[in-house]
Amino acid sequence: MSKMFCYQCQEAAKNTGCTIQGVCGKTADVANLQDLLIYLSKGISHYTVRLREMGVESNDVNKFIVDSLFMSITNANFDKERFVTRVGQAIDLRDAVRALFTAKGGNIADITFEGAFWASKSVEEMEQKATEVGVLATENEDVRSLRELTIYGLKGMAAYAEHAFNLGHEDKTIHAFIQKALVDTTNDNLTAEELTALVLATGEYGVKVMALLDKANTSAYGNPEITKVNIGVRNNPAILISGHDLKDMEELLKQTDGTGVDVYTHSEMLPANYYPAFKKYKHFVGNYGSSWWGQTQDFETFNGPVLFTTNCIVPPKSTSTYADRIYTTGASGFPGFIHIEDRKDGKSKDFSKIIEHAKKCASPIEIESGEIVGGFAHAQVFALADKIVEAVKSGAIRKFFVMAGCDGRMKGRSYYTEFAQALPSDTVILTAGCAKYRYNKLPLGDIGGIPRVLDAGQCNDSYSLAVIALKLKEVFNANDINELPIAYNIAWYEQKAVIVLLALLSLGVKNIHLGPTLPAFLSPNVADVLVKNFGIAPIGSVDEDMKLFLGE
Ligand code: SF4
Ligand code: SF3
């Protein structure tokens, strides 16, 4: 019997949907409570969209909705208690905005969506309601597909908006869009065309939010620069920090400075090594291990405590030795892990507990040594523009391959390693996100000093790759971004990759290959629209794809 339904990530069971428990480890009760939280967020938005038209904006609601969407992203939060509390808060907040709406003269009769009214603080009733309001509540599979494609884009967008917010950067039009889009996913009168337009508009806001985060990160910490990142270890106790939140990174580095505790990055935090403001810390040693799913091994040998600032958490095995040294903060959470509370009254987060914990731990065991190179975000690439343009003009670089996105544990992802290895030596990989771990330690060499793997940073730094593509369009005087010698072979896993994909589509990028499988949430008809209008295609074999991409 089905206990839940979730098909938001690339690991969806049988590429259809998880129904008993998530392949990711998410339990049915957490999956359902996440659905209820999204449902109530839609309910809240029914009021705030109308309040905004009356000139009323609520910063608390904006933050609450963004955080709620972010908490339900794949592998971010597995903690049932947190979701129960949050559903209760959603009901209170919703009732407060309803009261404000009526006080301003709004007509409640205009609102028919049940999530704008349903309330119960009983966990049992929450759980019961949750089973009625999930993805499958939309019966038509095409409408469901377009609605969920929008929601998953919004989840990715929310994650990026939250990181920017933490650095004091906010764009109110993004909140307005998120809330309006949430309401639109409850509107049974929208046609397939209108819903498709909503999906594309989500991509446009995806570009906006990534630009906002880029500005937030670079104005706070400088432009990423070419950096050789140490992947070996030192002989001090240490903290491993994972996820995407650079504000957390900054505060952890400050608070560990002079304590004798070193700091290393894991998975998506690797690009923190490229920022001038972080590189100055002598106790910031480098990166340890590989992408998120390698954590079950990497955390064992790391020996010290680990801080998750966002996804991707893998539930530890019962035999693991590290479960008692994992900390979460922000949107992330897991039952039994210690959660570090949010900033209050403009003060920093308090990382003293994890720092004291680290002091009692052995130093990390070396699992590899050497260096990896990264830091090729837009400013650094622009600084090398003459060299790169010359290499393209002379034919030294034949083609760029954008291979951004996510990594994952599926066996078929070895395709990306093999593809990178099979690429001819006059091609360059442009990457961002944790997808890079499939090839960033291969000896792929360079072209006249330009490394053959240019890592722009985290998944959100795919924005840099788009900026670079637009710059090349200008330099080469091309009419269309698709005329450039750039091919897109993108790996996806969770909803941040969805917003990156929608952002690329909104910029007019065509013929993106997407793998290792096409999303389960694309109905055959919606997939068909993407194929016909944008040339989206699944990956094939390395040989076939190589011929296709190189036109041989
Ligand atoms: Fe399944 Fe992915 Fe949903 Fe987890 S997030 S329950 S693996 S579809
Ligand atoms: Fe990775 Fe989770 Fe998506 Fe930020 S950390 S790219 S999978």
Coordinates of C-alpha atoms and ligand atoms in Angstrom, one line a residue:
M1 CA 0.0 0.0 0.0
S2 CA 1.3 3.4 -0.9
K3 CA 2.1 5.5 2.2
M4 CA 3.5 8.6 0.4
F5 CA 4.2 9.9 -3.0
C6 CA 7.3 11.8 -4.0
Y7 CA 8.9 12.0 -7.4
Q8 CA 10.9 15.2 -7.0
C9 CA 14.4 13.9 -7.5
Q10 CA 16.4 11.7 -9.8
E11 CA 16.3 8.8 -7.5
A12 CA 12.5 8.4 -7.5
A13 CA 11.8 4.7 -7.1
K14 CA 11.6 2.9 -10.5
N15 CA 11.9 6.4 -12.0
T16 CA 8.2 6.7 -11.1
G17 CA 7.9 7.8 -7.5
C18 CA 8.7 6.7 -3.9
T19 CA 5.6 5.3 -2.3
I20 CA 6.7 3.4 0.8
Q21 CA 9.7 5.4 1.9
G22 CA 12.2 7.6 0.0
V23 CA 15.2 6.0 -1.7
C24 CA 16.9 9.1 -0.2
G25 CA 15.9 7.8 3.3
K26 CA 13.0 10.1 3.8
T27 CA 10.3 8.4 5.8
A28 CA 6.7 8.5 4.7
D29 CA 5.6 10.7 7.6
V30 CA 8.2 13.3 6.8
A31 CA 7.4 13.2 3.1
N32 CA 3.7 13.7 3.9
L33 CA 4.3 16.6 6.3
Q34 CA 6.5 18.3 3.7
D35 CA 3.5 18.0 1.3
L36 CA 1.3 19.6 4.0
L37 CA 3.8 22.4 4.6
I38 CA 3.8 23.2 0.9
Y39 CA 0.0 23.0 0.8
L40 CA -0.2 25.5 3.7
S41 CA 2.4 27.7 2.0
K42 CA 0.1 27.9 -0.9
G43 CA -2.7 28.8 1.5
I44 CA -0.7 31.6 3.0
S45 CA 0.2 32.9 -0.5
H46 CA -3.5 33.2 -1.4
Y47 CA -3.6 36.0 1.1
T48 CA -0.2 37.6 0.5
V49 CA -0.7 37.8 -3.2
R50 CA -3.8 39.8 -2.6
L51 CA -2.3 41.8 0.2
R52 CA 0.6 42.7 -2.0
E53 CA -1.9 44.2 -4.5
M54 CA -3.2 46.3 -1.6
G55 CA 0.4 47.5 -1.0
V56 CA 1.0 45.3 2.1
E57 CA 4.2 43.1 2.2
S58 CA 5.2 40.9 5.0
N59 CA 8.9 40.1 5.5
D60 CA 8.1 37.4 8.0
V61 CA 5.9 35.6 5.4
N62 CA 8.5 36.0 2.7
K63 CA 11.1 34.4 4.9
F64 CA 8.8 31.7 6.1
I65 CA 7.8 30.6 2.6
V66 CA 11.3 30.5 1.3
D67 CA 12.5 28.5 4.3
S68 CA 9.6 26.1 4.1
L69 CA 10.3 25.4 0.4
F70 CA 14.0 25.0 1.1
M71 CA 13.4 22.5 4.0
S72 CA 11.5 20.2 1.7
I73 CA 14.3 20.0 -0.9
T74 CA 15.8 16.5 -1.4
N75 CA 18.2 15.4 1.4
A76 CA 17.9 18.7 3.4
N77 CA 15.8 17.8 6.4
F78 CA 14.6 14.4 7.7
D79 CA 13.4 15.6 11.1
K80 CA 9.7 15.0 11.7
E81 CA 9.6 17.1 14.8
R82 CA 10.8 20.1 12.8
F83 CA 8.1 19.7 10.3
V84 CA 5.4 19.2 12.9
T85 CA 6.5 22.5 14.5
R86 CA 6.7 24.2 11.2
V87 CA 3.2 23.1 10.1
G88 CA 1.9 24.6 13.4
Q89 CA 3.7 27.8 12.6
A90 CA 2.3 27.9 9.1
I91 CA -1.2 27.6 10.4
D92 CA -0.6 30.5 12.9
L93 CA 1.1 32.7 10.2
R94 CA -1.7 31.9 7.7
D95 CA -4.4 32.9 10.2
A96 CA -2.5 36.1 11.0
V97 CA -2.3 37.1 7.3
R98 CA -6.0 36.2 6.9
A99 CA -6.9 38.5 9.8
L100 CA -4.8 41.2 8.1
F101 CA -6.5 40.6 4.8
T102 CA -10.0 41.0 6.3
A103 CA -8.9 44.0 8.3
K104 CA -7.8 45.6 5.1
G105 CA -11.2 45.1 3.6
G106 CA -10.4 41.9 1.6
N107 CA -13.2 39.5 0.8
I108 CA -12.7 36.0 2.2
A109 CA -15.4 34.7 -0.2
D110 CA -12.9 35.3 -3.1
I111 CA -10.7 32.5 -1.7
T112 CA -11.8 29.0 -2.2
F113 CA -8.5 27.1 -1.8
E114 CA -8.9 24.8 1.2
G115 CA -5.2 25.3 2.3
A116 CA -6.2 28.9 3.1
F117 CA -8.5 27.6 5.8
W118 CA -7.6 24.1 7.0
A119 CA -6.2 24.0 10.6
S120 CA -5.4 21.5 13.2
K121 CA -2.6 21.3 15.8
S122 CA -3.1 17.5 16.3
V123 CA -0.2 15.6 14.9
E124 CA -2.6 12.7 14.0
E125 CA -4.9 15.1 12.0
M126 CA -1.9 16.7 10.4
E127 CA -0.7 13.3 9.2
Q128 CA -4.2 12.4 8.0
K129 CA -4.6 15.6 6.1
A130 CA -1.1 15.4 4.7
T131 CA -2.0 12.2 2.8
E132 CA -4.8 14.1 0.9
V133 CA -2.9 17.1 -0.3
G134 CA 0.2 15.8 -1.9
V135 CA 1.3 15.6 -5.5
L136 CA -1.3 13.0 -6.5
A137 CA -4.2 15.3 -5.4
T138 CA -3.9 16.7 -9.0
E139 CA -5.4 14.0 -11.1
N140 CA -4.5 15.1 -14.6
E141 CA -0.9 13.9 -15.1
D142 CA 0.1 16.7 -17.5
V143 CA -1.3 19.4 -15.2
R144 CA 0.4 17.6 -12.2
S145 CA 3.6 17.5 -14.2
L146 CA 3.6 21.2 -15.0
R147 CA 2.6 22.2 -11.5
E148 CA 5.3 20.1 -9.9
L149 CA 7.9 21.2 -12.4
T150 CA 7.1 24.8 -11.2
I151 CA 7.1 23.8 -7.5
Y152 CA 10.5 22.1 -7.8
G153 CA 11.9 25.1 -9.6
L154 CA 10.6 27.2 -6.7
K155 CA 12.3 25.0 -4.2
G156 CA 15.6 25.5 -5.9
M157 CA 14.9 29.2 -6.2
A158 CA 14.1 29.3 -2.5
A159 CA 17.4 27.7 -1.5
Y160 CA 19.3 30.3 -3.4
A161 CA 17.1 33.2 -2.1
E162 CA 17.8 32.0 1.4
H163 CA 21.6 32.1 1.0
A164 CA 21.4 35.5 -0.5
F165 CA 19.1 36.7 2.3
N166 CA 21.6 35.5 4.9
L167 CA 24.1 37.8 3.3
G168 CA 21.7 40.8 3.4
H169 CA 20.6 40.6 -0.2
E170 CA 16.9 40.3 -1.1
D171 CA 14.8 41.0 -4.1
K172 CA 11.1 41.5 -3.3
T173 CA 10.1 40.7 -6.8
I174 CA 11.4 37.1 -6.2
H175 CA 9.1 36.7 -3.2
A176 CA 6.2 38.1 -5.1
F177 CA 6.9 35.6 -7.9
I178 CA 7.3 32.6 -5.6
Q179 CA 4.0 33.3 -3.9
K180 CA 2.1 34.1 -7.1
A181 CA 3.4 30.9 -8.6
L182 CA 2.4 28.9 -5.6
V183 CA -1.2 30.2 -6.0
D184 CA -1.1 29.5 -9.7
T185 CA -0.4 25.8 -9.0
T186 CA -3.8 25.7 -7.2
N187 CA -5.7 27.2 -10.0
D188 CA -7.8 24.6 -11.9
N189 CA -8.7 27.1 -14.6
L190 CA -5.2 27.5 -16.0
T191 CA -4.6 25.9 -19.4
A192 CA -1.6 23.7 -20.2
E193 CA -0.2 26.7 -22.2
E194 CA -0.6 29.0 -19.2
L195 CA 1.1 26.5 -17.0
T196 CA 3.9 26.1 -19.5
A197 CA 4.4 29.8 -19.4
L198 CA 4.5 29.6 -15.6
V199 CA 7.3 27.1 -15.9
L200 CA 9.3 29.4 -18.2
A201 CA 8.7 32.4 -16.0
T202 CA 10.0 30.3 -13.1
G203 CA 13.2 29.9 -15.2
E204 CA 13.4 33.7 -15.7
Y205 CA 13.3 34.2 -11.9
G206 CA 15.8 31.4 -11.6
V207 CA 18.3 33.6 -13.5
K208 CA 17.4 36.6 -11.2
V209 CA 17.9 34.6 -8.0
M210 CA 21.2 33.2 -9.2
A211 CA 22.4 36.7 -10.2
L212 CA 21.3 37.9 -6.7
L213 CA 23.2 35.2 -4.9
D214 CA 26.2 35.8 -7.1
K215 CA 26.2 39.4 -6.1
A216 CA 25.7 38.5 -2.5
N217 CA 28.6 36.0 -2.5
T218 CA 31.0 38.1 -4.5
S219 CA 30.3 41.4 -2.7
A220 CA 30.8 39.8 0.6
Y221 CA 33.8 37.5 -0.1
G222 CA 35.3 38.8 -3.4
N223 CA 35.4 37.2 -6.8
P224 CA 36.4 33.5 -6.9
E225 CA 40.0 33.2 -8.3
I226 CA 42.0 30.4 -9.7
T227 CA 43.0 28.3 -6.7
K228 CA 44.8 25.1 -6.1
V229 CA 42.9 23.3 -3.4
N230 CA 44.7 20.9 -1.1
I231 CA 42.9 17.6 -0.8
G232 CA 45.4 16.1 1.7
V233 CA 45.2 16.6 5.5
R234 CA 47.2 18.2 8.4
N235 CA 47.7 16.8 11.8
N236 CA 45.2 18.9 13.8
P237 CA 41.7 18.2 15.0
A238 CA 39.2 19.6 12.4
I239 CA 35.7 20.4 11.4
L240 CA 34.3 19.4 8.0
I241 CA 31.7 21.8 6.5
S242 CA 29.3 20.8 3.8
G243 CA 26.3 22.4 1.9
H244 CA 26.1 25.7 0.2
D245 CA 25.8 28.5 2.8
L246 CA 28.8 30.9 2.7
K247 CA 27.6 33.0 5.6
D248 CA 27.9 29.9 7.8
M249 CA 31.3 29.2 6.3
E250 CA 32.5 32.7 7.2
E251 CA 31.3 32.5 10.8
L252 CA 32.8 29.1 11.3
L253 CA 36.2 30.2 10.0
K254 CA 36.1 33.3 12.2
Q255 CA 35.1 31.3 15.3
T256 CA 37.7 28.5 14.7
D257 CA 40.5 31.0 14.1
G258 CA 43.2 30.6 16.8
T259 CA 41.5 27.6 18.4
G260 CA 43.8 24.9 17.0
V261 CA 40.9 23.5 15.0
D262 CA 41.3 23.2 11.3
V263 CA 38.4 23.6 8.8
Y264 CA 37.9 21.5 5.6
T265 CA 35.2 21.6 3.0
H266 CA 33.1 18.7 1.8
S267 CA 31.1 18.3 -1.5
E268 CA 29.4 21.6 -2.5
M269 CA 31.4 23.7 0.0
L270 CA 34.5 23.0 -2.0
P271 CA 34.2 26.3 -3.9
A272 CA 34.5 28.3 -0.7
N273 CA 38.2 27.6 -1.2
Y274 CA 38.2 29.9 -4.2
Y275 CA 37.1 33.1 -2.4
P276 CA 39.7 35.6 -1.4
A277 CA 38.0 36.3 2.0
F278 CA 38.2 32.7 3.0
K279 CA 41.7 31.9 1.6
K280 CA 43.3 34.2 4.1
Y281 CA 42.6 31.9 7.0
K282 CA 45.6 29.7 7.7
H283 CA 43.5 27.0 9.4
F284 CA 41.3 26.6 6.3
V285 CA 43.1 23.5 5.0
G286 CA 41.3 22.5 1.8
N287 CA 38.7 19.9 0.7
Y288 CA 38.2 16.4 2.1
G289 CA 36.6 13.6 0.2
S290 CA 34.2 13.7 -2.7
S291 CA 30.6 14.6 -3.4
W292 CA 27.6 14.2 -1.0
W293 CA 26.9 10.5 -1.4
G294 CA 30.5 9.7 -0.5
Q295 CA 29.9 11.0 3.0
T296 CA 29.2 7.5 4.5
Q297 CA 32.9 6.8 3.9
D298 CA 34.4 10.2 4.1
F299 CA 32.9 11.0 7.5
E300 CA 34.1 7.8 9.0
T301 CA 37.8 8.6 8.2
F302 CA 37.5 12.4 8.9
N303 CA 37.3 11.7 12.6
G304 CA 36.1 15.2 13.5
P305 CA 32.6 16.7 13.6
V306 CA 30.7 17.6 10.4
L307 CA 28.5 20.7 9.9
F308 CA 25.7 20.5 7.3
T309 CA 24.6 24.0 6.2
T310 CA 22.1 22.6 3.6
N311 CA 21.5 19.4 1.6
C312 CA 22.7 16.7 0.9
I313 CA 22.4 14.5 4.0
V314 CA 22.6 10.7 3.7
P315 CA 21.0 8.9 6.7
P316 CA 24.0 7.2 8.5
K317 CA 24.0 3.4 8.6
S318 CA 23.3 1.8 11.9
T319 CA 27.0 0.6 11.9
S320 CA 28.4 4.1 11.3
T321 CA 30.7 5.6 13.8
Y322 CA 30.1 9.2 13.0
A323 CA 26.4 9.8 13.6
D324 CA 27.1 11.4 17.0
R325 CA 29.4 14.0 15.5
I326 CA 27.1 15.5 12.9
Y327 CA 25.6 18.9 13.3
T328 CA 23.0 20.7 11.1
T329 CA 22.1 24.3 10.8
G330 CA 19.7 26.5 8.7
A331 CA 17.1 24.5 6.7
S332 CA 18.9 21.2 7.2
G333 CA 18.1 18.7 9.9
F334 CA 18.1 15.0 10.9
P335 CA 16.7 13.3 14.0
G336 CA 19.5 12.8 16.5
F337 CA 21.9 15.3 14.9
I338 CA 22.6 18.4 16.9
H339 CA 21.0 21.5 15.3
I340 CA 22.7 24.9 15.6
E341 CA 20.1 27.6 15.9
D342 CA 19.6 30.5 13.5
R343 CA 21.1 34.0 14.0
K344 CA 19.2 36.2 16.4
D345 CA 19.2 40.0 16.8
G346 CA 21.9 40.4 14.1
K347 CA 24.4 38.2 16.0
S348 CA 26.4 35.4 14.5
K349 CA 25.5 31.7 14.9
D350 CA 27.1 30.1 17.9
F351 CA 29.5 27.3 16.7
S352 CA 31.2 26.9 20.1
K353 CA 29.7 23.4 20.7
I354 CA 31.0 21.9 17.4
I355 CA 34.4 23.6 18.0
E356 CA 34.7 22.1 21.5
H357 CA 33.6 18.8 20.1
A358 CA 36.3 19.0 17.4
K359 CA 39.0 19.6 20.0
K360 CA 38.3 16.1 21.5
C361 CA 38.6 14.3 18.2
A362 CA 41.5 12.8 16.4
S363 CA 42.8 14.6 13.2
P364 CA 41.5 13.4 9.8
I365 CA 43.0 10.3 8.2
E366 CA 44.5 11.1 4.8
I367 CA 42.5 9.4 2.0
E368 CA 44.2 11.2 -0.9
S369 CA 46.7 13.8 -1.5
G370 CA 47.5 16.5 -4.0
E371 CA 45.5 19.4 -5.3
I372 CA 42.5 20.2 -7.5
V373 CA 42.1 23.4 -9.4
G374 CA 39.0 25.6 -9.5
G375 CA 37.8 29.2 -9.2
F376 CA 36.7 29.8 -12.8
A377 CA 33.6 31.9 -12.1
H378 CA 32.8 34.7 -14.5
A379 CA 35.2 37.4 -13.3
Q380 CA 38.2 35.0 -13.4
V381 CA 37.2 33.8 -16.9
F382 CA 36.8 37.3 -18.1
A383 CA 40.3 38.1 -16.9
L384 CA 41.5 35.3 -19.1
A385 CA 39.1 36.2 -22.0
D386 CA 41.8 37.2 -24.5
K387 CA 43.6 33.9 -24.0
I388 CA 40.4 31.9 -24.3
V389 CA 39.1 33.8 -27.3
E390 CA 42.4 33.4 -29.0
A391 CA 42.4 29.6 -28.3
V392 CA 38.9 29.3 -29.8
K393 CA 39.9 31.4 -32.9
S394 CA 43.1 29.4 -33.5
G395 CA 41.2 26.2 -33.1
A396 CA 43.2 25.1 -30.0
I397 CA 39.8 24.9 -28.3
R398 CA 37.2 23.2 -30.5
K399 CA 34.3 23.1 -28.2
F400 CA 33.2 23.7 -24.6
F401 CA 31.0 21.2 -22.8
V402 CA 28.9 22.5 -19.9
M403 CA 28.7 19.6 -17.6
A404 CA 27.2 21.3 -14.6
G405 CA 24.7 19.9 -12.1
C406 CA 24.5 17.3 -9.5
D407 CA 26.3 14.1 -8.6
G408 CA 24.4 11.0 -7.3
R409 CA 25.0 7.4 -6.3
M410 CA 23.3 5.8 -9.3
K411 CA 25.7 3.4 -11.1
G412 CA 24.8 4.9 -14.5
R413 CA 26.5 8.1 -13.5
S414 CA 29.9 6.6 -14.4
Y415 CA 28.8 7.8 -17.8
Y416 CA 30.0 11.3 -16.8
T417 CA 33.5 10.1 -15.9
E418 CA 33.7 8.1 -19.1
F419 CA 32.3 11.0 -21.1
A420 CA 34.9 13.4 -19.6
Q421 CA 37.7 10.9 -20.4
A422 CA 36.5 10.3 -23.9
L423 CA 36.3 14.0 -24.8
P424 CA 39.1 15.0 -27.3
S425 CA 42.0 17.0 -26.0
D426 CA 40.9 20.2 -27.8
T427 CA 37.7 20.5 -25.7
V428 CA 37.1 22.1 -22.3
I429 CA 34.6 21.2 -19.6
L430 CA 32.8 24.0 -17.9
T431 CA 31.3 22.8 -14.6
A432 CA 29.5 23.9 -11.5
G433 CA 27.7 21.9 -8.7
C434 CA 28.7 18.6 -7.3
A435 CA 28.6 16.9 -10.7
K436 CA 32.3 17.8 -11.0
Y437 CA 33.4 15.1 -8.7
R438 CA 32.8 12.6 -11.5
Y439 CA 35.9 14.0 -13.3
N440 CA 37.6 16.8 -11.3
K441 CA 40.4 14.5 -10.2
L442 CA 41.2 13.1 -13.6
P443 CA 44.5 14.1 -15.2
L444 CA 42.8 15.9 -18.2
G445 CA 45.6 18.4 -18.6
D446 CA 45.3 21.9 -20.1
I447 CA 45.2 23.7 -23.4
G448 CA 48.0 26.3 -23.5
G449 CA 47.7 26.8 -19.7
I450 CA 43.9 26.7 -19.7
P451 CA 42.8 23.7 -17.6
R452 CA 40.4 21.3 -19.4
V453 CA 38.0 21.4 -16.5
L454 CA 37.0 24.9 -15.5
D455 CA 35.1 24.8 -12.2
A456 CA 32.9 27.9 -11.7
G457 CA 31.8 26.8 -8.2
Q458 CA 28.5 25.6 -6.6
C459 CA 25.4 24.6 -8.5
N460 CA 24.1 28.2 -8.2
D461 CA 27.3 29.3 -10.0
S462 CA 25.9 27.8 -13.1
Y463 CA 24.9 31.4 -13.4
S464 CA 28.6 32.2 -14.1
L465 CA 28.5 29.7 -17.0
A466 CA 25.5 31.5 -18.5
V467 CA 27.3 34.8 -18.1
I468 CA 30.3 33.4 -19.8
A469 CA 28.2 32.0 -22.7
L470 CA 26.5 35.4 -23.1
K471 CA 29.9 37.1 -23.1
L472 CA 31.2 34.7 -25.8
K473 CA 28.1 35.4 -27.8
E474 CA 29.0 39.1 -27.7
V475 CA 32.7 38.5 -28.5
F476 CA 31.9 36.2 -31.4
N477 CA 29.2 38.5 -32.6
A478 CA 26.7 35.5 -32.7
N479 CA 23.0 36.1 -33.2
D480 CA 22.0 33.3 -31.0
I481 CA 23.6 31.6 -27.9
N482 CA 23.1 28.3 -29.7
E483 CA 25.5 29.2 -32.5
L484 CA 28.4 29.1 -30.0
P485 CA 30.7 26.1 -29.8
I486 CA 29.1 25.1 -26.5
A487 CA 27.3 21.8 -25.8
Y488 CA 25.3 21.1 -22.7
N489 CA 25.4 17.7 -21.0
I490 CA 23.9 18.3 -17.6
A491 CA 23.5 15.9 -14.7
W492 CA 20.7 16.4 -12.3
Y493 CA 19.7 15.1 -9.0
E494 CA 17.6 17.5 -6.9
Q495 CA 15.5 20.6 -7.3
K496 CA 18.4 23.1 -7.5
A497 CA 19.3 21.4 -10.7
V498 CA 15.7 21.9 -11.8
I499 CA 15.9 25.7 -11.4
V500 CA 19.3 25.7 -13.1
L501 CA 17.8 23.8 -16.0
L502 CA 14.7 26.2 -16.2
A503 CA 17.1 29.2 -16.0
L504 CA 19.1 27.9 -19.0
L505 CA 15.9 27.3 -21.0
S506 CA 14.7 30.8 -20.2
L507 CA 18.0 32.1 -21.6
G508 CA 17.3 30.4 -24.8
V509 CA 19.7 27.5 -24.5
K510 CA 18.7 24.6 -26.7
N511 CA 19.6 20.9 -27.1
I512 CA 20.5 20.3 -23.5
H513 CA 21.2 16.6 -22.7
L514 CA 19.9 15.6 -19.3
G515 CA 20.8 12.6 -17.4
P516 CA 21.4 10.1 -16.0
T517 CA 17.6 9.7 -16.4
L518 CA 14.8 12.1 -17.4
P519 CA 12.8 13.3 -14.4
A520 CA 9.9 11.1 -13.3
F521 CA 7.8 14.2 -12.9
L522 CA 7.8 14.9 -16.6
S523 CA 4.6 13.3 -18.1
P524 CA 5.1 12.0 -21.6
N525 CA 3.2 15.0 -23.0
V526 CA 5.3 17.6 -21.0
A527 CA 8.5 15.8 -21.9
D528 CA 7.4 16.0 -25.5
V529 CA 6.9 19.8 -25.3
L530 CA 10.4 20.1 -23.9
V531 CA 11.8 17.9 -26.6
K532 CA 10.0 19.7 -29.4
N533 CA 10.5 23.3 -28.2
F534 CA 13.9 23.0 -26.5
G535 CA 15.5 19.9 -28.0
I536 CA 16.0 18.4 -24.5
A537 CA 17.2 14.9 -24.8
P538 CA 18.2 12.1 -22.5
I539 CA 21.8 10.9 -22.5
G540 CA 22.7 7.9 -24.6
S541 CA 25.9 5.9 -24.6
V542 CA 29.2 7.8 -24.4
D543 CA 30.1 6.8 -28.0
E544 CA 26.8 7.9 -29.4
D545 CA 26.7 11.1 -27.5
M546 CA 30.3 12.0 -28.4
K547 CA 29.4 11.6 -32.1
L548 CA 26.3 13.6 -31.7
F549 CA 27.9 16.5 -29.8
L550 CA 31.0 16.6 -32.1
G551 CA 29.0 16.2 -35.3
E552 CA 31.3 13.4 -36.4
Ligands
SF4_1 FE1 12.2 9.6 -3.5 FE2 13.7 11.6 -4.3 FE3 11.4 12.1 -3.1 FE4 13.5 11.1 -1.7 S1 13.3 13.1 -2.7 S2 11.4 10.4 -1.6 S3 14.4 9.7 -3.3 S4 11.7 11.1 -5.1
SF3_2 FE1 24.9 18.6 -5.1 FE2 23.1 17.8 -3.3 FE3 22.7 18.9 -6.4 FE4 24.4 21.9 -5.3 S1 24.9 18.9 -2.9 S2 24.4 20.3 -6.5 S3 23.2 17.2 -5.3

